[in-house]
Amino acid sequence: MKTYYACAIANGITYNATVTDFGNGRGGEAIYKESPMGQTCLSDEDFSIKLLGSASKSEYAKCILASAIYKDAHVTPNNIQWRA
C-alpha cells in the first residue's frame, strides 16, 4: 500500500488530498479542508485504480485537489499556493 499527497492553500484555508494505492487494483482518495473552525472532509471515495507509476498518482492527487479547491472556494489554479 502506498499513499500520495498534495497540499495547497487558497484564501487562507489549507486543503489536503491523499490518493492511496492498495496494491490490488483498488485505490482510494480523500480531500480535506482545514479552517479555523476545524477539518471538513470534502470527498472520500474508493475506486478501481488504473494509474500507472508513482508520478501519475502524485499528479492525480494534485489534480483532484485543484478541482476541489475550485469547487469549494471558486479559486483559479493561478491563485493556489502549492505546498511541498
JSON list of N, CA and C in Angstrom, two decimals:
[
{"chain": "A", "resi": 1, "resn": "MET", "atom": "N", "xyz": [0.85, -1.17, 0.00]},
{"chain": "A", "resi": 1, "resn": "MET", "atom": "CA", "xyz": [0.00, 0.00, 0.00]},
{"chain": "A", "resi": 1, "resn": "MET", "atom": "C", "xyz": [0.90, 1.23, 0.00]},
{"chain": "A", "resi": 2, "resn": "LYS", "atom": "N", "xyz": [0.59, 2.19, -0.87]},
{"chain": "A", "resi": 2, "resn": "LYS", "atom": "CA", "xyz": [1.31, 3.45, -0.92]},
{"chain": "A", "resi": 2, "resn": "LYS", "atom": "C", "xyz": [0.31, 4.59, -0.94]},
{"chain": "A", "resi": 3, "resn": "THR", "atom": "N", "xyz": [0.69, 5.69, -0.30]},
{"chain": "A", "resi": 3, "resn": "THR", "atom": "CA", "xyz": [-0.17, 6.87, -0.26]},
{"chain": "A", "resi": 3, "resn": "THR", "atom": "C", "xyz": [0.59, 8.06, -0.83]},
{"chain": "A", "resi": 4, "resn": "TYR", "atom": "N", "xyz": [-0.11, 8.84, -1.64]},
{"chain": "A", "resi": 4, "resn": "TYR", "atom": "CA", "xyz": [0.46, 10.02, -2.30]},
{"chain": "A", "resi": 4, "resn": "TYR", "atom": "C", "xyz": [-0.33, 11.23, -1.82]},
{"chain": "A", "resi": 5, "resn": "TYR", "atom": "N", "xyz": [0.36, 12.35, -1.62]},
{"chain": "A", "resi": 5, "resn": "TYR", "atom": "CA", "xyz": [-0.24, 13.52, -1.01]},
{"chain": "A", "resi": 5, "resn": "TYR", "atom": "C", "xyz": [-0.12, 14.75, -1.89]},
{"chain": "A", "resi": 6, "resn": "ALA", "atom": "N", "xyz": [-1.05, 15.68, -1.70]},
{"chain": "A", "resi": 6, "resn": "ALA", "atom": "CA", "xyz": [-0.97, 17.03, -2.27]},
{"chain": "A", "resi": 6, "resn": "ALA", "atom": "C", "xyz": [-1.53, 17.97, -1.22]},
{"chain": "A", "resi": 7, "resn": "CYS", "atom": "N", "xyz": [-0.93, 19.14, -1.09]},
{"chain": "A", "resi": 7, "resn": "CYS", "atom": "CA", "xyz": [-1.36, 20.12, -0.10]},
{"chain": "A", "resi": 7, "resn": "CYS", "atom": "C", "xyz": [-1.29, 21.51, -0.73]},
{"chain": "A", "resi": 8, "resn": "ALA", "atom": "N", "xyz": [-2.29, 22.33, -0.46]},
{"chain": "A", "resi": 8, "resn": "ALA", "atom": "CA", "xyz": [-2.31, 23.68, -1.02]},
{"chain": "A", "resi": 8, "resn": "ALA", "atom": "C", "xyz": [-3.09, 24.61, -0.08]},
{"chain": "A", "resi": 9, "resn": "ILE", "atom": "N", "xyz": [-2.85, 25.91, -0.28]},
{"chain": "A", "resi": 9, "resn": "ILE", "atom": "CA", "xyz": [-3.57, 26.94, 0.48]},
{"chain": "A", "resi": 9, "resn": "ILE", "atom": "C", "xyz": [-4.27, 27.84, -0.51]},
{"chain": "A", "resi": 10, "resn": "ALA", "atom": "N", "xyz": [-5.54, 28.15, -0.23]},
{"chain": "A", "resi": 10, "resn": "ALA", "atom": "CA", "xyz": [-6.32, 29.08, -1.04]},
{"chain": "A", "resi": 10, "resn": "ALA", "atom": "C", "xyz": [-7.20, 29.89, -0.10]},
{"chain": "A", "resi": 11, "resn": "ASN", "atom": "N", "xyz": [-7.18, 31.19, -0.24]},
{"chain": "A", "resi": 11, "resn": "ASN", "atom": "CA", "xyz": [-7.96, 32.09, 0.61]},
{"chain": "A", "resi": 11, "resn": "ASN", "atom": "C", "xyz": [-7.69, 31.86, 2.09]},
{"chain": "A", "resi": 12, "resn": "GLY", "atom": "N", "xyz": [-6.45, 31.51, 2.42]},
{"chain": "A", "resi": 12, "resn": "GLY", "atom": "CA", "xyz": [-6.07, 31.31, 3.82]},
{"chain": "A", "resi": 12, "resn": "GLY", "atom": "C", "xyz": [-6.51, 29.99, 4.41]},
{"chain": "A", "resi": 13, "resn": "ILE", "atom": "N", "xyz": [-7.06, 29.11, 3.60]},
{"chain": "A", "resi": 13, "resn": "ILE", "atom": "CA", "xyz": [-7.54, 27.80, 4.06]},
{"chain": "A", "resi": 13, "resn": "ILE", "atom": "C", "xyz": [-6.64, 26.72, 3.48]},
{"chain": "A", "resi": 14, "resn": "THR", "atom": "N", "xyz": [-6.26, 25.75, 4.30]},
{"chain": "A", "resi": 14, "resn": "THR", "atom": "CA", "xyz": [-5.40, 24.65, 3.85]},
{"chain": "A", "resi": 14, "resn": "THR", "atom": "C", "xyz": [-6.27, 23.50, 3.36]},
{"chain": "A", "resi": 15, "resn": "TYR", "atom": "N", "xyz": [-5.90, 22.96, 2.21]},
{"chain": "A", "resi": 15, "resn": "TYR", "atom": "CA", "xyz": [-6.58, 21.80, 1.62]},
{"chain": "A", "resi": 15, "resn": "TYR", "atom": "C", "xyz": [-5.56, 20.68, 1.46]},
{"chain": "A", "resi": 16, "resn": "ASN", "atom": "N", "xyz": [-5.97, 19.44, 1.73]},
{"chain": "A", "resi": 16, "resn": "ASN", "atom": "CA", "xyz": [-5.11, 18.27, 1.61]},
{"chain": "A", "resi": 16, "resn": "ASN", "atom": "C", "xyz": [-5.83, 17.19, 0.82]},
{"chain": "A", "resi": 17, "resn": "ALA", "atom": "N", "xyz": [-5.07, 16.49, -0.03]},
{"chain": "A", "resi": 17, "resn": "ALA", "atom": "CA", "xyz": [-5.61, 15.35, -0.76]},
{"chain": "A", "resi": 17, "resn": "ALA", "atom": "C", "xyz": [-4.68, 14.17, -0.58]},
{"chain": "A", "resi": 18, "resn": "THR", "atom": "N", "xyz": [-5.26, 12.98, -0.46]},
{"chain": "A", "resi": 18, "resn": "THR", "atom": "CA", "xyz": [-4.48, 11.76, -0.41]},
{"chain": "A", "resi": 18, "resn": "THR", "atom": "C", "xyz": [-5.04, 10.79, -1.45]},
{"chain": "A", "resi": 19, "resn": "VAL", "atom": "N", "xyz": [-4.14, 10.11, -2.12]},
{"chain": "A", "resi": 19, "resn": "VAL", "atom": "CA", "xyz": [-4.51, 9.03, -3.04]},
{"chain": "A", "resi": 19, "resn": "VAL", "atom": "C", "xyz": [-3.78, 7.80, -2.54]},
{"chain": "A", "resi": 20, "resn": "THR", "atom": "N", "xyz": [-4.53, 6.75, -2.23]},
{"chain": "A", "resi": 20, "resn": "THR", "atom": "CA", "xyz": [-3.95, 5.52, -1.71]},
{"chain": "A", "resi": 20, "resn": "THR", "atom": "C", "xyz": [-4.09, 4.41, -2.73]},
{"chain": "A", "resi": 21, "resn": "ASP", "atom": "N", "xyz": [-2.98, 3.75, -3.04]},
{"chain": "A", "resi": 21, "resn": "ASP", "atom": "CA", "xyz": [-2.96, 2.59, -3.92]},
{"chain": "A", "resi": 21, "resn": "ASP", "atom": "C", "xyz": [-2.84, 1.37, -3.01]},
{"chain": "A", "resi": 22, "resn": "PHE", "atom": "N", "xyz": [-3.89, 0.57, -2.94]},
{"chain": "A", "resi": 22, "resn": "PHE", "atom": "CA", "xyz": [-3.90, -0.58, -2.04]},
{"chain": "A", "resi": 22, "resn": "PHE", "atom": "C", "xyz": [-3.10, -1.76, -2.60]},
{"chain": "A", "resi": 23, "resn": "GLY", "atom": "N", "xyz": [-2.65, -1.67, -3.85]},
{"chain": "A", "resi": 23, "resn": "GLY", "atom": "CA", "xyz": [-1.81, -2.70, -4.44]},
{"chain": "A", "resi": 23, "resn": "GLY", "atom": "C", "xyz": [-2.57, -3.88, -5.00]},
{"chain": "A", "resi": 24, "resn": "ASN", "atom": "N", "xyz": [-3.89, -3.83, -5.00]},
{"chain": "A", "resi": 24, "resn": "ASN", "atom": "CA", "xyz": [-4.69, -4.95, -5.50]},
{"chain": "A", "resi": 24, "resn": "ASN", "atom": "C", "xyz": [-5.65, -4.50, -6.61]},
{"chain": "A", "resi": 25, "resn": "GLY", "atom": "N", "xyz": [-5.30, -3.40, -7.27]},
{"chain": "A", "resi": 25, "resn": "GLY", "atom": "CA", "xyz": [-6.18, -2.86, -8.31]},
{"chain": "A", "resi": 25, "resn": "GLY", "atom": "C", "xyz": [-7.22, -1.90, -7.77]},
{"chain": "A", "resi": 26, "resn": "ARG", "atom": "N", "xyz": [-7.22, -1.69, -6.48]},
{"chain": "A", "resi": 26, "resn": "ARG", "atom": "CA", "xyz": [-8.17, -0.76, -5.84]},
{"chain": "A", "resi": 26, "resn": "ARG", "atom": "C", "xyz": [-7.40, 0.42, -5.27]},
{"chain": "A", "resi": 27, "resn": "GLY", "atom": "N", "xyz": [-8.08, 1.54, -5.17]},
{"chain": "A", "resi": 27, "resn": "GLY", "atom": "CA", "xyz": [-7.47, 2.73, -4.61]},
{"chain": "A", "resi": 27, "resn": "GLY", "atom": "C", "xyz": [-8.51, 3.56, -3.89]},
{"chain": "A", "resi": 28, "resn": "GLY", "atom": "N", "xyz": [-8.06, 4.60, -3.26]},
{"chain": "A", "resi": 28, "resn": "GLY", "atom": "CA", "xyz": [-8.96, 5.49, -2.56]},
{"chain": "A", "resi": 28, "resn": "GLY", "atom": "C", "xyz": [-8.43, 6.91, -2.61]},
{"chain": "A", "resi": 29, "resn": "GLU", "atom": "N", "xyz": [-9.33, 7.85, -2.49]},
{"chain": "A", "resi": 29, "resn": "GLU", "atom": "CA", "xyz": [-8.93, 9.25, -2.43]},
{"chain": "A", "resi": 29, "resn": "GLU", "atom": "C", "xyz": [-9.74, 9.95, -1.36]},
{"chain": "A", "resi": 30, "resn": "ALA", "atom": "N", "xyz": [-9.11, 10.93, -0.74]},
{"chain": "A", "resi": 30, "resn": "ALA", "atom": "CA", "xyz": [-9.79, 11.73, 0.27]},
{"chain": "A", "resi": 30, "resn": "ALA", "atom": "C", "xyz": [-9.28, 13.16, 0.15]},
{"chain": "A", "resi": 31, "resn": "ILE", "atom": "N", "xyz": [-10.21, 14.11, 0.30]},
{"chain": "A", "resi": 31, "resn": "ILE", "atom": "CA", "xyz": [-9.86, 15.53, 0.23]},
{"chain": "A", "resi": 31, "resn": "ILE", "atom": "C", "xyz": [-10.41, 16.20, 1.48]},
{"chain": "A", "resi": 32, "resn": "TYR", "atom": "N", "xyz": [-9.53, 16.94, 2.18]},
{"chain": "A", "resi": 32, "resn": "TYR", "atom": "CA", "xyz": [-9.91, 17.61, 3.43]},
{"chain": "A", "resi": 32, "resn": "TYR", "atom": "C", "xyz": [-9.65, 19.09, 3.35]},
{"chain": "A", "resi": 33, "resn": "LYS", "atom": "N", "xyz": [-10.49, 19.84, 4.03]},
{"chain": "A", "resi": 33, "resn": "LYS", "atom": "CA", "xyz": [-10.37, 21.29, 4.13]},
{"chain": "A", "resi": 33, "resn": "LYS", "atom": "C", "xyz": [-10.15, 21.61, 5.61]},
{"chain": "A", "resi": 34, "resn": "GLU", "atom": "N", "xyz": [-9.06, 22.32, 5.90]},
{"chain": "A", "resi": 34, "resn": "GLU", "atom": "CA", "xyz": [-8.76, 22.71, 7.28]},
{"chain": "A", "resi": 34, "resn": "GLU", "atom": "C", "xyz": [-8.94, 24.21, 7.42]},
{"chain": "A", "resi": 35, "resn": "SER", "atom": "N", "xyz": [-9.81, 24.61, 8.32]},
{"chain": "A", "resi": 35, "resn": "SER", "atom": "CA", "xyz": [-10.05, 26.03, 8.57]},
{"chain": "A", "resi": 35, "resn": "SER", "atom": "C", "xyz": [-9.99, 26.28, 10.06]},
{"chain": "A", "resi": 36, "resn": "PRO", "atom": "N", "xyz": [-10.06, 27.53, 10.48]},
{"chain": "A", "resi": 36, "resn": "PRO", "atom": "CA", "xyz": [-10.05, 27.81, 11.92]},
{"chain": "A", "resi": 36, "resn": "PRO", "atom": "C", "xyz": [-11.21, 27.14, 12.68]},
{"chain": "A", "resi": 37, "resn": "MET", "atom": "N", "xyz": [-12.25, 26.78, 11.96]},
{"chain": "A", "resi": 37, "resn": "MET", "atom": "CA", "xyz": [-13.41, 26.14, 12.59]},
{"chain": "A", "resi": 37, "resn": "MET", "atom": "C", "xyz": [-13.26, 24.62, 12.68]},
{"chain": "A", "resi": 38, "resn": "GLY", "atom": "N", "xyz": [-12.17, 24.06, 12.13]},
{"chain": "A", "resi": 38, "resn": "GLY", "atom": "CA", "xyz": [-11.96, 22.61, 12.19]},
{"chain": "A", "resi": 38, "resn": "GLY", "atom": "C", "xyz": [-11.74, 22.03, 10.80]},
{"chain": "A", "resi": 39, "resn": "GLN", "atom": "N", "xyz": [-11.70, 20.70, 10.73]},
{"chain": "A", "resi": 39, "resn": "GLN", "atom": "CA", "xyz": [-11.44, 20.00, 9.48]},
{"chain": "A", "resi": 39, "resn": "GLN", "atom": "C", "xyz": [-12.73, 19.43, 8.92]},
{"chain": "A", "resi": 40, "resn": "THR", "atom": "N", "xyz": [-12.89, 19.54, 7.59]},
{"chain": "A", "resi": 40, "resn": "THR", "atom": "CA", "xyz": [-14.07, 19.04, 6.91]},
{"chain": "A", "resi": 40, "resn": "THR", "atom": "C", "xyz": [-13.63, 18.12, 5.78]},
{"chain": "A", "resi": 41, "resn": "CYS", "atom": "N", "xyz": [-14.28, 16.98, 5.65]},
{"chain": "A", "resi": 41, "resn": "CYS", "atom": "CA", "xyz": [-14.00, 16.07, 4.54]},
{"chain": "A", "resi": 41, "resn": "CYS", "atom": "C", "xyz": [-14.86, 16.50, 3.35]},
{"chain": "A", "resi": 42, "resn": "LEU", "atom": "N", "xyz": [-14.22, 16.88, 2.26]},
{"chain": "A", "resi": 42, "resn": "LEU", "atom": "CA", "xyz": [-14.94, 17.29, 1.06]},
{"chain": "A", "resi": 42, "resn": "LEU", "atom": "C", "xyz": [-15.27, 16.11, 0.16]},
{"chain": "A", "resi": 43, "resn": "SER", "atom": "N", "xyz": [-14.42, 15.08, 0.19]},
{"chain": "A", "resi": 43, "resn": "SER", "atom": "CA", "xyz": [-14.61, 13.91, -0.66]},
{"chain": "A", "resi": 43, "resn": "SER", "atom": "C", "xyz": [-13.87, 12.72, -0.08]},
{"chain": "A", "resi": 44, "resn": "ASP", "atom": "N", "xyz": [-14.48, 11.55, -0.19]},
{"chain": "A", "resi": 44, "resn": "ASP", "atom": "CA", "xyz": [-13.85, 10.31, 0.26]},
{"chain": "A", "resi": 44, "resn": "ASP", "atom": "C", "xyz": [-14.42, 9.18, -0.59]},
{"chain": "A", "resi": 45, "resn": "GLU", "atom": "N", "xyz": [-13.62, 8.65, -1.49]},
{"chain": "A", "resi": 45, "resn": "GLU", "atom": "CA", "xyz": [-14.08, 7.65, -2.45]},
{"chain": "A", "resi": 45, "resn": "GLU", "atom": "C", "xyz": [-13.10, 6.49, -2.58]},
{"chain": "A", "resi": 46, "resn": "ASP", "atom": "N", "xyz": [-13.61, 5.31, -2.87]},
{"chain": "A", "resi": 46, "resn": "ASP", "atom": "CA", "xyz": [-12.81, 4.15, -3.26]},
{"chain": "A", "resi": 46, "resn": "ASP", "atom": "C", "xyz": [-13.12, 3.86, -4.72]},
{"chain": "A", "resi": 47, "resn": "PHE", "atom": "N", "xyz": [-12.15, 3.34, -5.45]},
{"chain": "A", "resi": 47, "resn": "PHE", "atom": "CA", "xyz": [-12.33, 3.12, -6.88]},
{"chain": "A", "resi": 47, "resn": "PHE", "atom": "C", "xyz": [-11.35, 2.08, -7.39]},
{"chain": "A", "resi": 48, "resn": "SER", "atom": "N", "xyz": [-11.58, 1.62, -8.63]},
{"chain": "A", "resi": 48, "resn": "SER", "atom": "CA", "xyz": [-10.62, 0.76, -9.31]},
{"chain": "A", "resi": 48, "resn": "SER", "atom": "C", "xyz": [-9.53, 1.66, -9.86]},
{"chain": "A", "resi": 49, "resn": "ILE", "atom": "N", "xyz": [-8.29, 1.36, -9.52]},
{"chain": "A", "resi": 49, "resn": "ILE", "atom": "CA", "xyz": [-7.18, 2.25, -9.89]},
{"chain": "A", "resi": 49, "resn": "ILE", "atom": "C", "xyz": [-6.55, 1.76, -11.19]},
{"chain": "A", "resi": 50, "resn": "LYS", "atom": "N", "xyz": [-6.36, 2.67, -12.12]},
{"chain": "A", "resi": 50, "resn": "LYS", "atom": "CA", "xyz": [-5.75, 2.34, -13.40]},
{"chain": "A", "resi": 50, "resn": "LYS", "atom": "C", "xyz": [-4.59, 3.28, -13.69]},
{"chain": "A", "resi": 51, "resn": "LEU", "atom": "N", "xyz": [-4.11, 3.99, -12.69]},
{"chain": "A", "resi": 51, "resn": "LEU", "atom": "CA", "xyz": [-2.99, 4.91, -12.88]},
{"chain": "A", "resi": 51, "resn": "LEU", "atom": "C", "xyz": [-1.69, 4.13, -12.79]},
{"chain": "A", "resi": 52, "resn": "LEU", "atom": "N", "xyz": [-0.77, 4.42, -13.68]},
{"chain": "A", "resi": 52, "resn": "LEU", "atom": "CA", "xyz": [0.50, 3.70, -13.72]},
{"chain": "A", "resi": 52, "resn": "LEU", "atom": "C", "xyz": [1.60, 4.58, -13.16]},
{"chain": "A", "resi": 53, "resn": "GLY", "atom": "N", "xyz": [2.41, 4.03, -12.27]},
{"chain": "A", "resi": 53, "resn": "GLY", "atom": "CA", "xyz": [3.57, 4.75, -11.75]},
{"chain": "A", "resi": 53, "resn": "GLY", "atom": "C", "xyz": [3.24, 5.75, -10.67]},
{"chain": "A", "resi": 54, "resn": "SER", "atom": "N", "xyz": [4.24, 6.02, -9.83]},
{"chain": "A", "resi": 54, "resn": "SER", "atom": "CA", "xyz": [4.01, 6.93, -8.71]},
{"chain": "A", "resi": 54, "resn": "SER", "atom": "C", "xyz": [3.84, 8.37, -9.18]},
{"chain": "A", "resi": 55, "resn": "ALA", "atom": "N", "xyz": [4.47, 8.75, -10.30]},
{"chain": "A", "resi": 55, "resn": "ALA", "atom": "CA", "xyz": [4.33, 10.13, -10.78]},
{"chain": "A", "resi": 55, "resn": "ALA", "atom": "C", "xyz": [2.89, 10.41, -11.16]},
{"chain": "A", "resi": 56, "resn": "SER", "atom": "N", "xyz": [2.19, 9.47, -11.82]},
{"chain": "A", "resi": 56, "resn": "SER", "atom": "CA", "xyz": [0.81, 9.72, -12.18]},
{"chain": "A", "resi": 56, "resn": "SER", "atom": "C", "xyz": [-0.09, 9.81, -10.97]},
{"chain": "A", "resi": 57, "resn": "LYS", "atom": "N", "xyz": [0.18, 9.04, -9.93]},
{"chain": "A", "resi": 57, "resn": "LYS", "atom": "CA", "xyz": [-0.64, 9.10, -8.73]},
{"chain": "A", "resi": 57, "resn": "LYS", "atom": "C", "xyz": [-0.42, 10.42, -7.99]},
{"chain": "A", "resi": 58, "resn": "SER", "atom": "N", "xyz": [0.80, 10.90, -7.96]},
{"chain": "A", "resi": 58, "resn": "SER", "atom": "CA", "xyz": [1.09, 12.19, -7.34]},
{"chain": "A", "resi": 58, "resn": "SER", "atom": "C", "xyz": [0.40, 13.32, -8.11]},
{"chain": "A", "resi": 59, "resn": "GLU", "atom": "N", "xyz": [0.47, 13.25, -9.44]},
{"chain": "A", "resi": 59, "resn": "GLU", "atom": "CA", "xyz": [-0.19, 14.27, -10.26]},
{"chain": "A", "resi": 59, "resn": "GLU", "atom": "C", "xyz": [-1.71, 14.18, -10.13]},
{"chain": "A", "resi": 60, "resn": "TYR", "atom": "N", "xyz": [-2.23, 12.97, -10.01]},
{"chain": "A", "resi": 60, "resn": "TYR", "atom": "CA", "xyz": [-3.67, 12.79, -9.82]},
{"chain": "A", "resi": 60, "resn": "TYR", "atom": "C", "xyz": [-4.10, 13.45, -8.51]},
{"chain": "A", "resi": 61, "resn": "ALA", "atom": "N", "xyz": [-3.33, 13.27, -7.44]},
{"chain": "A", "resi": 61, "resn": "ALA", "atom": "CA", "xyz": [-3.65, 13.90, -6.16]},
{"chain": "A", "resi": 61, "resn": "ALA", "atom": "C", "xyz": [-3.70, 15.42, -6.31]},
{"chain": "A", "resi": 62, "resn": "LYS", "atom": "N", "xyz": [-2.76, 15.97, -7.04]},
{"chain": "A", "resi": 62, "resn": "LYS", "atom": "CA", "xyz": [-2.72, 17.42, -7.24]},
{"chain": "A", "resi": 62, "resn": "LYS", "atom": "C", "xyz": [-3.92, 17.88, -8.08]},
{"chain": "A", "resi": 63, "resn": "CYS", "atom": "N", "xyz": [-4.28, 17.12, -9.09]},
{"chain": "A", "resi": 63, "resn": "CYS", "atom": "CA", "xyz": [-5.41, 17.49, -9.95]},
{"chain": "A", "resi": 63, "resn": "CYS", "atom": "C", "xyz": [-6.74, 17.45, -9.21]},
{"chain": "A", "resi": 64, "resn": "ILE", "atom": "N", "xyz": [-6.97, 16.39, -8.42]},
{"chain": "A", "resi": 64, "resn": "ILE", "atom": "CA", "xyz": [-8.24, 16.33, -7.69]},
{"chain": "A", "resi": 64, "resn": "ILE", "atom": "C", "xyz": [-8.31, 17.41, -6.64]},
{"chain": "A", "resi": 65, "resn": "LEU", "atom": "N", "xyz": [-7.15, 17.79, -6.07]},
{"chain": "A", "resi": 65, "resn": "LEU", "atom": "CA", "xyz": [-7.13, 18.86, -5.08]},
{"chain": "A", "resi": 65, "resn": "LEU", "atom": "C", "xyz": [-7.46, 20.19, -5.74]},
{"chain": "A", "resi": 66, "resn": "ALA", "atom": "N", "xyz": [-6.87, 20.47, -6.90]},
{"chain": "A", "resi": 66, "resn": "ALA", "atom": "CA", "xyz": [-7.16, 21.72, -7.61]},
{"chain": "A", "resi": 66, "resn": "ALA", "atom": "C", "xyz": [-8.64, 21.81, -7.95]},
{"chain": "A", "resi": 67, "resn": "SER", "atom": "N", "xyz": [-9.22, 20.70, -8.39]},
{"chain": "A", "resi": 67, "resn": "SER", "atom": "CA", "xyz": [-10.64, 20.68, -8.72]},
{"chain": "A", "resi": 67, "resn": "SER", "atom": "C", "xyz": [-11.51, 20.94, -7.49]},
{"chain": "A", "resi": 68, "resn": "ALA", "atom": "N", "xyz": [-11.17, 20.32, -6.37]},
{"chain": "A", "resi": 68, "resn": "ALA", "atom": "CA", "xyz": [-11.93, 20.51, -5.14]},
{"chain": "A", "resi": 68, "resn": "ALA", "atom": "C", "xyz": [-11.83, 21.95, -4.63]},
{"chain": "A", "resi": 69, "resn": "ILE", "atom": "N", "xyz": [-10.64, 22.53, -4.73]},
{"chain": "A", "resi": 69, "resn": "ILE", "atom": "CA", "xyz": [-10.47, 23.93, -4.30]},
{"chain": "A", "resi": 69, "resn": "ILE", "atom": "C", "xyz": [-11.30, 24.85, -5.18]},
{"chain": "A", "resi": 70, "resn": "TYR", "atom": "N", "xyz": [-11.29, 24.61, -6.47]},
{"chain": "A", "resi": 70, "resn": "TYR", "atom": "CA", "xyz": [-12.09, 25.44, -7.38]},
{"chain": "A", "resi": 70, "resn": "TYR", "atom": "C", "xyz": [-13.58, 25.34, -7.03]},
{"chain": "A", "resi": 71, "resn": "LYS", "atom": "N", "xyz": [-14.06, 24.12, -6.79]},
{"chain": "A", "resi": 71, "resn": "LYS", "atom": "CA", "xyz": [-15.48, 23.93, -6.46]},
{"chain": "A", "resi": 71, "resn": "LYS", "atom": "C", "xyz": [-15.83, 24.54, -5.12]},
{"chain": "A", "resi": 72, "resn": "ASP", "atom": "N", "xyz": [-14.92, 24.43, -4.14]},
{"chain": "A", "resi": 72, "resn": "ASP", "atom": "CA", "xyz": [-15.22, 24.90, -2.79]},
{"chain": "A", "resi": 72, "resn": "ASP", "atom": "C", "xyz": [-15.03, 26.41, -2.64]},
{"chain": "A", "resi": 73, "resn": "ALA", "atom": "N", "xyz": [-13.93, 26.94, -3.18]},
{"chain": "A", "resi": 73, "resn": "ALA", "atom": "CA", "xyz": [-13.58, 28.34, -2.94]},
{"chain": "A", "resi": 73, "resn": "ALA", "atom": "C", "xyz": [-13.65, 29.21, -4.19]},
{"chain": "A", "resi": 74, "resn": "HIS", "atom": "N", "xyz": [-13.97, 28.61, -5.33]},
{"chain": "A", "resi": 74, "resn": "HIS", "atom": "CA", "xyz": [-14.03, 29.34, -6.60]},
{"chain": "A", "resi": 74, "resn": "HIS", "atom": "C", "xyz": [-12.73, 30.09, -6.88]},
{"chain": "A", "resi": 75, "resn": "VAL", "atom": "N", "xyz": [-11.62, 29.42, -6.61]},
{"chain": "A", "resi": 75, "resn": "VAL", "atom": "CA", "xyz": [-10.29, 29.98, -6.83]},
{"chain": "A", "resi": 75, "resn": "VAL", "atom": "C", "xyz": [-9.68, 29.30, -8.05]},
{"chain": "A", "resi": 76, "resn": "THR", "atom": "N", "xyz": [-9.11, 30.09, -8.94]},
{"chain": "A", "resi": 76, "resn": "THR", "atom": "CA", "xyz": [-8.47, 29.53, -10.13]},
{"chain": "A", "resi": 76, "resn": "THR", "atom": "C", "xyz": [-7.12, 28.94, -9.75]},
{"chain": "A", "resi": 77, "resn": "PRO", "atom": "N", "xyz": [-6.60, 28.00, -10.55]},
{"chain": "A", "resi": 77, "resn": "PRO", "atom": "CA", "xyz": [-5.30, 27.38, -10.23]},
{"chain": "A", "resi": 77, "resn": "PRO", "atom": "C", "xyz": [-4.16, 28.39, -10.07]},
{"chain": "A", "resi": 78, "resn": "ASN", "atom": "N", "xyz": [-4.23, 29.54, -10.75]},
{"chain": "A", "resi": 78, "resn": "ASN", "atom": "CA", "xyz": [-3.18, 30.55, -10.61]},
{"chain": "A", "resi": 78, "resn": "ASN", "atom": "C", "xyz": [-3.14, 31.16, -9.22]},
{"chain": "A", "resi": 79, "resn": "ASN", "atom": "N", "xyz": [-4.23, 31.07, -8.46]},
{"chain": "A", "resi": 79, "resn": "ASN", "atom": "CA", "xyz": [-4.31, 31.66, -7.12]},
{"chain": "A", "resi": 79, "resn": "ASN", "atom": "C", "xyz": [-4.16, 30.63, -6.00]},
{"chain": "A", "resi": 80, "resn": "ILE", "atom": "N", "xyz": [-3.68, 29.44, -6.34]},
{"chain": "A", "resi": 80, "resn": "ILE", "atom": "CA", "xyz": [-3.46, 28.39, -5.35]},
{"chain": "A", "resi": 80, "resn": "ILE", "atom": "C", "xyz": [-1.98, 28.35, -5.01]},
{"chain": "A", "resi": 81, "resn": "GLN", "atom": "N", "xyz": [-1.68, 28.34, -3.71]},
{"chain": "A", "resi": 81, "resn": "GLN", "atom": "CA", "xyz": [-0.30, 28.22, -3.26]},
{"chain": "A", "resi": 81, "resn": "GLN", "atom": "C", "xyz": [-0.04, 26.75, -2.92]},
{"chain": "A", "resi": 82, "resn": "TRP", "atom": "N", "xyz": [0.77, 26.08, -3.75]},
{"chain": "A", "resi": 82, "resn": "TRP", "atom": "CA", "xyz": [1.06, 24.67, -3.54]},
{"chain": "A", "resi": 82, "resn": "TRP", "atom": "C", "xyz": [2.14, 24.51, -2.50]},
{"chain": "A", "resi": 83, "resn": "ARG", "atom": "N", "xyz": [1.98, 23.54, -1.62]},
{"chain": "A", "resi": 83, "resn": "ARG", "atom": "CA", "xyz": [2.96, 23.25, -0.59]},
{"chain": "A", "resi": 83, "resn": "ARG", "atom": "C", "xyz": [3.66, 21.94, -0.91]},
{"chain": "A", "resi": 84, "resn": "ALA", "atom": "N", "xyz": [4.87, 21.82, -0.48]},
{"chain": "A", "resi": 84, "resn": "ALA", "atom": "CA", "xyz": [5.65, 20.61, -0.76]},
{"chain": "A", "resi": 84, "resn": "ALA", "atom": "C", "xyz": [5.21, 19.46, 0.11]}
]
